[in-house]
Each structure stands twice: as structure tokens, then as C-alpha cells.
Short mmCIF file of C-alpha atoms in Angstrom, two decimals:
data_model
loop_
_atom_site.label_atom_id
_atom_site.label_comp_id
_atom_site.label_asym_id
_atom_site.label_seq_id
_atom_site.Cartn_x
_atom_site.Cartn_y
_atom_site.Cartn_z
CA MET A 734 14.63 107.28 42.39
CA ASN A 735 13.60 107.78 39.00
CA ALA A 736 11.76 104.56 37.42
CA LYS A 737 14.07 102.16 36.39
CA THR A 738 13.92 98.34 35.07
CA PHE A 739 15.43 95.97 37.41
CA LEU A 740 16.01 92.05 36.73
CA LEU A 741 16.17 89.76 39.66
CA ALA A 742 17.30 86.25 39.83
CA GLY A 743 14.86 84.86 42.20
CA GLY A 744 12.56 86.88 44.35
CA HIS A 745 9.87 84.56 45.57
CA SER A 746 11.16 84.56 49.11
CA GLY A 747 13.16 86.04 52.06
CA ILE A 748 15.73 88.88 50.86
CA GLY A 749 14.66 88.60 47.18
CA ALA A 750 10.76 88.85 47.91
CA ALA A 751 11.67 91.86 50.48
CA THR A 752 13.48 93.56 47.55
CA LEU A 753 10.89 92.82 44.75
CA LYS A 754 8.43 94.58 47.18
CA ALA A 755 10.45 97.61 47.86
CA LEU A 756 11.45 98.19 44.09
CA LEU A 757 7.82 97.73 43.10
CA ALA A 758 6.68 100.08 45.80
CA ASP A 759 9.14 102.69 44.34
CA GLY A 760 7.32 102.42 41.06
CA HIS A 761 10.03 100.55 39.00
CA ARG A 762 9.66 98.03 36.38
CA VAL A 763 10.68 94.68 37.89
CA VAL A 764 11.45 91.42 35.91
CA ALA A 765 11.93 88.15 38.50
CA ALA A 766 13.54 85.11 36.57
CA LEU A 767 12.68 81.80 38.18
CA ARG A 768 12.35 78.48 37.56
CA ASP A 769 8.78 78.27 38.91
CA ARG A 770 6.96 81.46 37.51
CA ALA A 771 3.99 80.53 39.19
CA ARG A 772 5.37 80.98 42.70
CA LEU A 773 5.08 84.74 42.29
CA ALA A 774 1.55 86.20 42.50
CA ALA A 775 0.86 89.10 39.99
CA ALA A 776 1.45 92.56 41.04
CA GLU A 777 1.35 95.76 39.47
CA GLY A 778 4.91 96.42 37.63
CA LEU A 779 6.10 92.73 38.08
CA GLU A 780 7.19 90.81 35.11
CA THR A 781 8.55 87.25 35.18
CA VAL A 782 10.69 85.02 32.83
CA GLU A 783 12.28 81.64 33.08
CA PHE A 784 15.47 81.05 34.42
CA ASP A 785 16.98 77.85 36.26
CA ALA A 786 20.26 78.43 38.04
CA GLU A 787 21.19 74.76 38.21
CA ASN A 788 20.55 74.28 34.28
CA PRO A 789 23.72 75.19 32.28
CA ALA A 790 21.50 75.21 28.93
CA ALA A 791 19.06 77.64 30.54
CA GLU A 792 18.19 80.58 28.54
CA LEU A 793 17.10 84.23 29.51
CA ALA A 794 14.66 86.52 28.12
CA SER A 795 16.36 89.67 29.15
CA PRO A 796 14.91 92.98 28.96
CA GLU A 797 16.47 95.11 26.32
CA THR A 798 17.99 97.75 28.77
CA ILE A 799 18.59 97.11 32.51
CA ASP A 800 19.39 99.27 34.84
CA GLY A 801 20.11 96.96 37.91
CA LEU A 802 20.51 93.35 38.30
CA VAL A 803 20.35 91.23 41.62
CA TYR A 804 21.30 87.46 41.92
CA PHE A 805 19.64 85.86 44.79
CA PRO A 806 19.77 82.09 44.32
CA SER A 807 21.89 80.62 47.29
CA THR A 808 22.17 77.17 49.00
CA ILE A 809 23.08 76.59 52.76
CA THR A 810 25.06 73.22 52.90
CA LEU A 811 26.64 72.57 56.18
CA LYS A 812 28.20 69.55 56.63
CA SER A 813 31.74 68.46 57.83
CA PHE A 814 34.47 68.21 55.15
CA ARG A 815 34.61 64.51 55.94
CA ALA A 816 30.96 64.22 55.24
CA LEU A 817 31.08 66.58 52.11
CA LYS A 818 30.97 64.75 48.61
CA ASP A 819 31.95 66.15 45.27
CA GLU A 820 28.29 66.40 44.56
CA ASP A 821 27.76 68.94 47.40
CA PHE A 822 30.72 70.99 46.04
CA ARG A 823 29.33 70.81 42.50
CA ARG A 824 25.82 71.85 43.57
CA ASP A 825 27.06 74.75 45.50
CA MET A 826 29.19 76.14 42.89
CA GLU A 827 26.45 75.53 40.22
CA ILE A 828 23.99 77.52 42.30
CA ASN A 829 25.74 80.22 43.74
CA PHE A 830 28.68 81.04 41.22
CA PHE A 831 28.00 79.36 37.80
CA GLY A 832 24.60 80.23 37.68
CA ALA A 833 25.39 83.88 38.65
CA VAL A 834 27.99 83.83 35.62
CA ARG A 835 25.40 82.48 33.14
CA PHE A 836 22.70 85.08 34.39
CA LEU A 837 25.20 87.92 34.25
CA ARG A 838 26.60 86.94 30.73
CA ALA A 839 23.02 86.73 29.40
CA ALA A 840 22.14 90.21 30.87
CA LEU A 841 25.29 92.07 30.33
CA PRO A 842 24.60 93.46 26.91
CA ALA A 843 21.24 95.28 28.19
CA LEU A 844 23.30 96.37 31.47
CA GLN A 845 25.90 97.89 29.36
CA LYS A 846 23.08 99.92 27.32
CA SER A 847 21.94 101.56 30.56
CA GLY A 848 25.02 103.42 30.92
CA ASN A 849 24.83 103.72 34.54
CA ALA A 850 23.91 100.07 35.71
CA SER A 851 24.30 98.46 39.05
CA ILE A 852 25.02 94.51 39.77
CA VAL A 853 24.17 93.22 43.30
CA LEU A 854 25.42 89.72 44.27
CA PHE A 855 25.34 87.82 47.48
CA SER A 856 28.24 86.23 49.47
CA THR A 857 28.23 84.93 52.82
CA VAL A 858 29.99 86.00 56.24
CA ALA A 859 31.55 82.66 56.09
CA VAL A 860 34.20 83.67 53.53
CA ARG A 861 35.64 86.29 55.74
CA THR A 862 35.34 84.54 58.93
CA GLY A 863 36.26 81.04 58.86
CA MET A 864 33.74 78.63 60.52
CA PRO A 865 33.48 75.06 60.72
CA PHE A 866 31.12 72.94 58.45
CA HIS A 867 30.96 75.73 55.79
CA ALA A 868 33.93 74.33 53.45
CA SER A 869 31.42 73.94 50.38
CA ILE A 870 29.27 77.13 50.32
CA ALA A 871 32.38 79.36 51.70
CA SER A 872 34.28 77.99 48.63
CA ALA A 873 31.68 78.88 46.13
CA LYS A 874 30.88 82.19 47.48
CA GLY A 875 34.53 83.16 47.87
CA ALA A 876 34.53 82.70 44.13
CA LEU A 877 31.68 84.73 43.77
CA GLU A 878 33.75 87.47 45.91
CA GLY A 879 36.45 87.28 43.30
CA LEU A 880 34.13 87.61 40.57
CA THR A 881 32.63 90.60 41.93
CA ARG A 882 35.99 92.42 42.25
CA SER A 883 37.21 91.52 38.74
CA LEU A 884 33.97 92.48 36.94
CA ALA A 885 33.92 95.85 38.87
CA ALA A 886 37.35 96.63 37.43
CA GLU A 887 36.33 95.19 33.84
CA LEU A 888 32.88 96.99 33.31
CA ALA A 889 33.72 100.46 34.92
CA PRO A 890 32.71 102.90 34.51
CA LYS A 891 29.20 102.05 32.93
CA VAL A 892 28.32 99.13 35.29
CA ARG A 893 28.94 99.02 39.05
CA VAL A 894 29.32 95.64 40.72
CA ASN A 895 29.02 95.05 44.78
CA CYS A 896 28.27 92.13 46.88
CA LEU A 897 26.63 91.66 50.18
CA ALA A 898 27.94 89.30 52.78
CA PRO A 899 25.24 88.61 55.14
CA SER A 900 25.32 86.42 58.34
CA LEU A 901 22.19 84.24 59.30
CA THR A 902 19.27 85.86 58.25
CA ASP A 903 15.72 85.05 59.10
CA THR A 904 14.30 83.52 55.57
CA PRO A 905 12.89 80.25 54.68
CA LEU A 906 16.15 79.20 53.20
CA ALA A 907 17.70 79.61 56.89
CA ALA A 908 14.62 77.69 58.69
CA GLY A 909 16.26 74.64 59.43
CA LEU A 910 18.83 76.70 61.48
CA LEU A 911 16.18 78.40 63.51
CA SER A 912 13.86 75.61 63.85
CA SER A 913 13.42 76.11 67.80
CA GLU A 914 13.84 79.13 70.13
CA ALA A 915 16.94 77.56 71.67
CA ASN A 916 18.80 77.58 68.21
CA THR A 917 17.48 80.93 67.42
CA GLN A 918 18.54 82.27 70.66
CA ALA A 919 22.03 80.75 70.43
CA SER A 920 22.49 82.18 66.96
CA ARG A 921 21.46 85.54 68.25
CA ASP A 922 24.01 85.45 70.85
CA ARG A 923 26.90 84.61 68.46
CA HIS A 924 26.55 88.12 67.07
CA PRO A 925 27.61 91.10 68.93
CA LEU A 926 24.33 93.01 68.20
CA LYS A 927 22.77 90.05 69.65
CA ARG A 928 20.44 89.38 66.91
CA ILE A 929 19.88 87.66 63.61
CA GLY A 930 19.61 89.50 60.10
CA ASP A 931 16.51 90.75 58.91
CA ALA A 932 15.33 90.39 55.39
CA ALA A 933 13.69 93.64 55.06
CA GLN A 934 16.79 95.65 56.39
CA THR A 935 19.13 93.59 54.08
CA ALA A 936 16.50 94.53 51.06
CA GLU A 937 17.08 98.23 51.92
CA LEU A 938 20.74 97.75 51.27
CA VAL A 939 20.18 96.29 48.01
CA ARG A 940 17.90 99.02 47.20
CA PHE A 941 20.63 101.72 48.05
CA LEU A 942 23.08 99.92 46.01
CA LEU A 943 20.82 99.80 42.95
CA SER A 944 20.12 103.39 43.25
CA ASP A 945 22.07 106.42 42.00
CA ALA A 946 23.08 107.33 45.65
CA ALA A 947 25.62 104.51 45.58
CA GLY A 948 27.15 105.84 42.43
CA PHE A 949 30.45 106.11 43.79
CA LEU A 950 30.74 102.49 45.18
CA THR A 951 31.96 99.54 43.19
CA GLY A 952 34.14 96.58 43.88
CA GLN A 953 33.02 96.34 47.36
CA VAL A 954 32.08 93.24 49.46
CA ILE A 955 29.97 94.43 52.20
CA ALA A 956 29.50 92.71 55.68
CA ILE A 957 25.85 92.88 56.89
CA ASP A 958 26.28 90.43 59.61
CA GLY A 959 25.71 92.04 63.09
CA GLY A 960 29.45 92.83 63.77
CA LEU A 961 30.27 89.13 63.58
CA SER A 962 33.26 89.28 61.16
CA ALA A 963 34.70 92.31 62.60
CA LEU A 964 34.24 92.43 66.43
CA ARG A 965 34.91 90.52 69.55
CA THR A 966 33.04 91.42 72.38
CA LEU A 967 34.68 89.02 75.08
#
């Protein structure tokens, strides 16, 4: 695709880092918005600005025009409903939903200037497929899916809005769930494809959604979950 300007919230690890690497390799201008800008090593074409998803007063120095935006900040809070405190729900909503809302609000004028922009958000397989111990994170991501569809309708035709709903992916965020070979194998076995998600493959889907090749795609929540939400192989 032709060189464009992309704004990423996050990008220092996991799917975010893989996406940043792919976009830079394509020759795009990439601006990463981070709480700790020192976590990203300098790379040709990479710029950084400050943004804290947990800070309601955080400001964003957005580029003047943005062709695509991706919001990566996320959490994995797995507790029984009895064990979840109000603070757990608040933190998950703050990072996953309200942080995205503030980020989008700050970047929207620059996105609309593009005339052909793309927004990519991240949900979870646990919204579509009920899972125990996911009440807090599924609630926050469910709100994000609703935001995806609403904004896709409101911002069409100049801005496309889509959302990815991955299952467990091998990233630093999920390290606690993949802390042993036994845990990792059990996670693989839960998926019809008998594997867990790969950050680089998910980044390729993000790259596609940002591209002109996805120009007829908006308002979608796309499962990238090894078949977990749709298939039963018993």
C-alpha cells in the first residue's frame, strides 16, 4: 500500500509490537502513543507521543492527519464473580473502553481529514463465547464491540471501524496463562485448530484492515480464535 500515517496506542510488545514492525517494514509513518516512551527503541519511521490509557486527564499530541488508528491496551483479569471487586471492573473498563474512547476522541479530527481512514479495536473471544472467570474483561470488551458498530455507522463513509476478537495469543500479557508446558498444551487443546494465537499472524490481519484492500469492510467484529467461538469438534 502507499505510504500512510498510522497512530497506535501501545506497540511495545505482543500484537502491538508485531503490527508496528510490519507497518514500518512497509515504509509507513508510525506514531506510537505510550505511557513509557522509553520502552520502544528508535526505528526509522517511528515516532512516539505520550498517552496513558488509565489517566482520564491524559492528552494526546495527534498527527495532523491520520490514515489509520489501532488501540492495543488491554487487560486479562480472570477471577470468579464472587472474587471480583468494583475496582476490577473499573480498571478493566478504564483501560479497555474509556481509554479507547478518549484516544479516539482526540484523534478523530485527524482521522476525518484523511477521507479514507481505518480504526481497529480489540475485543476478546470471551464476549461471543461465555467463559467462566471472564465477567469483568468480557463486560469491558463487550462495551467496545458496541462502540465499534455504533462508530462504524456514525463515521461512514469516511472512516471504517472494525474490531478483532482474538482467543488466547502467545504474548507477554498472556504469559501467566502459559507459564508451563502443561498449561500451554491445555490451552492448545481447547481450540479446534489445536494451537494458540500467534501475534505476527494477528498483526497481519490488523495490517489488512488498515489497508485499502479492506475498503469495503466496516462495523465488523472478526473472530481470530482458532475456531473456538464457532466450532465444536466432539
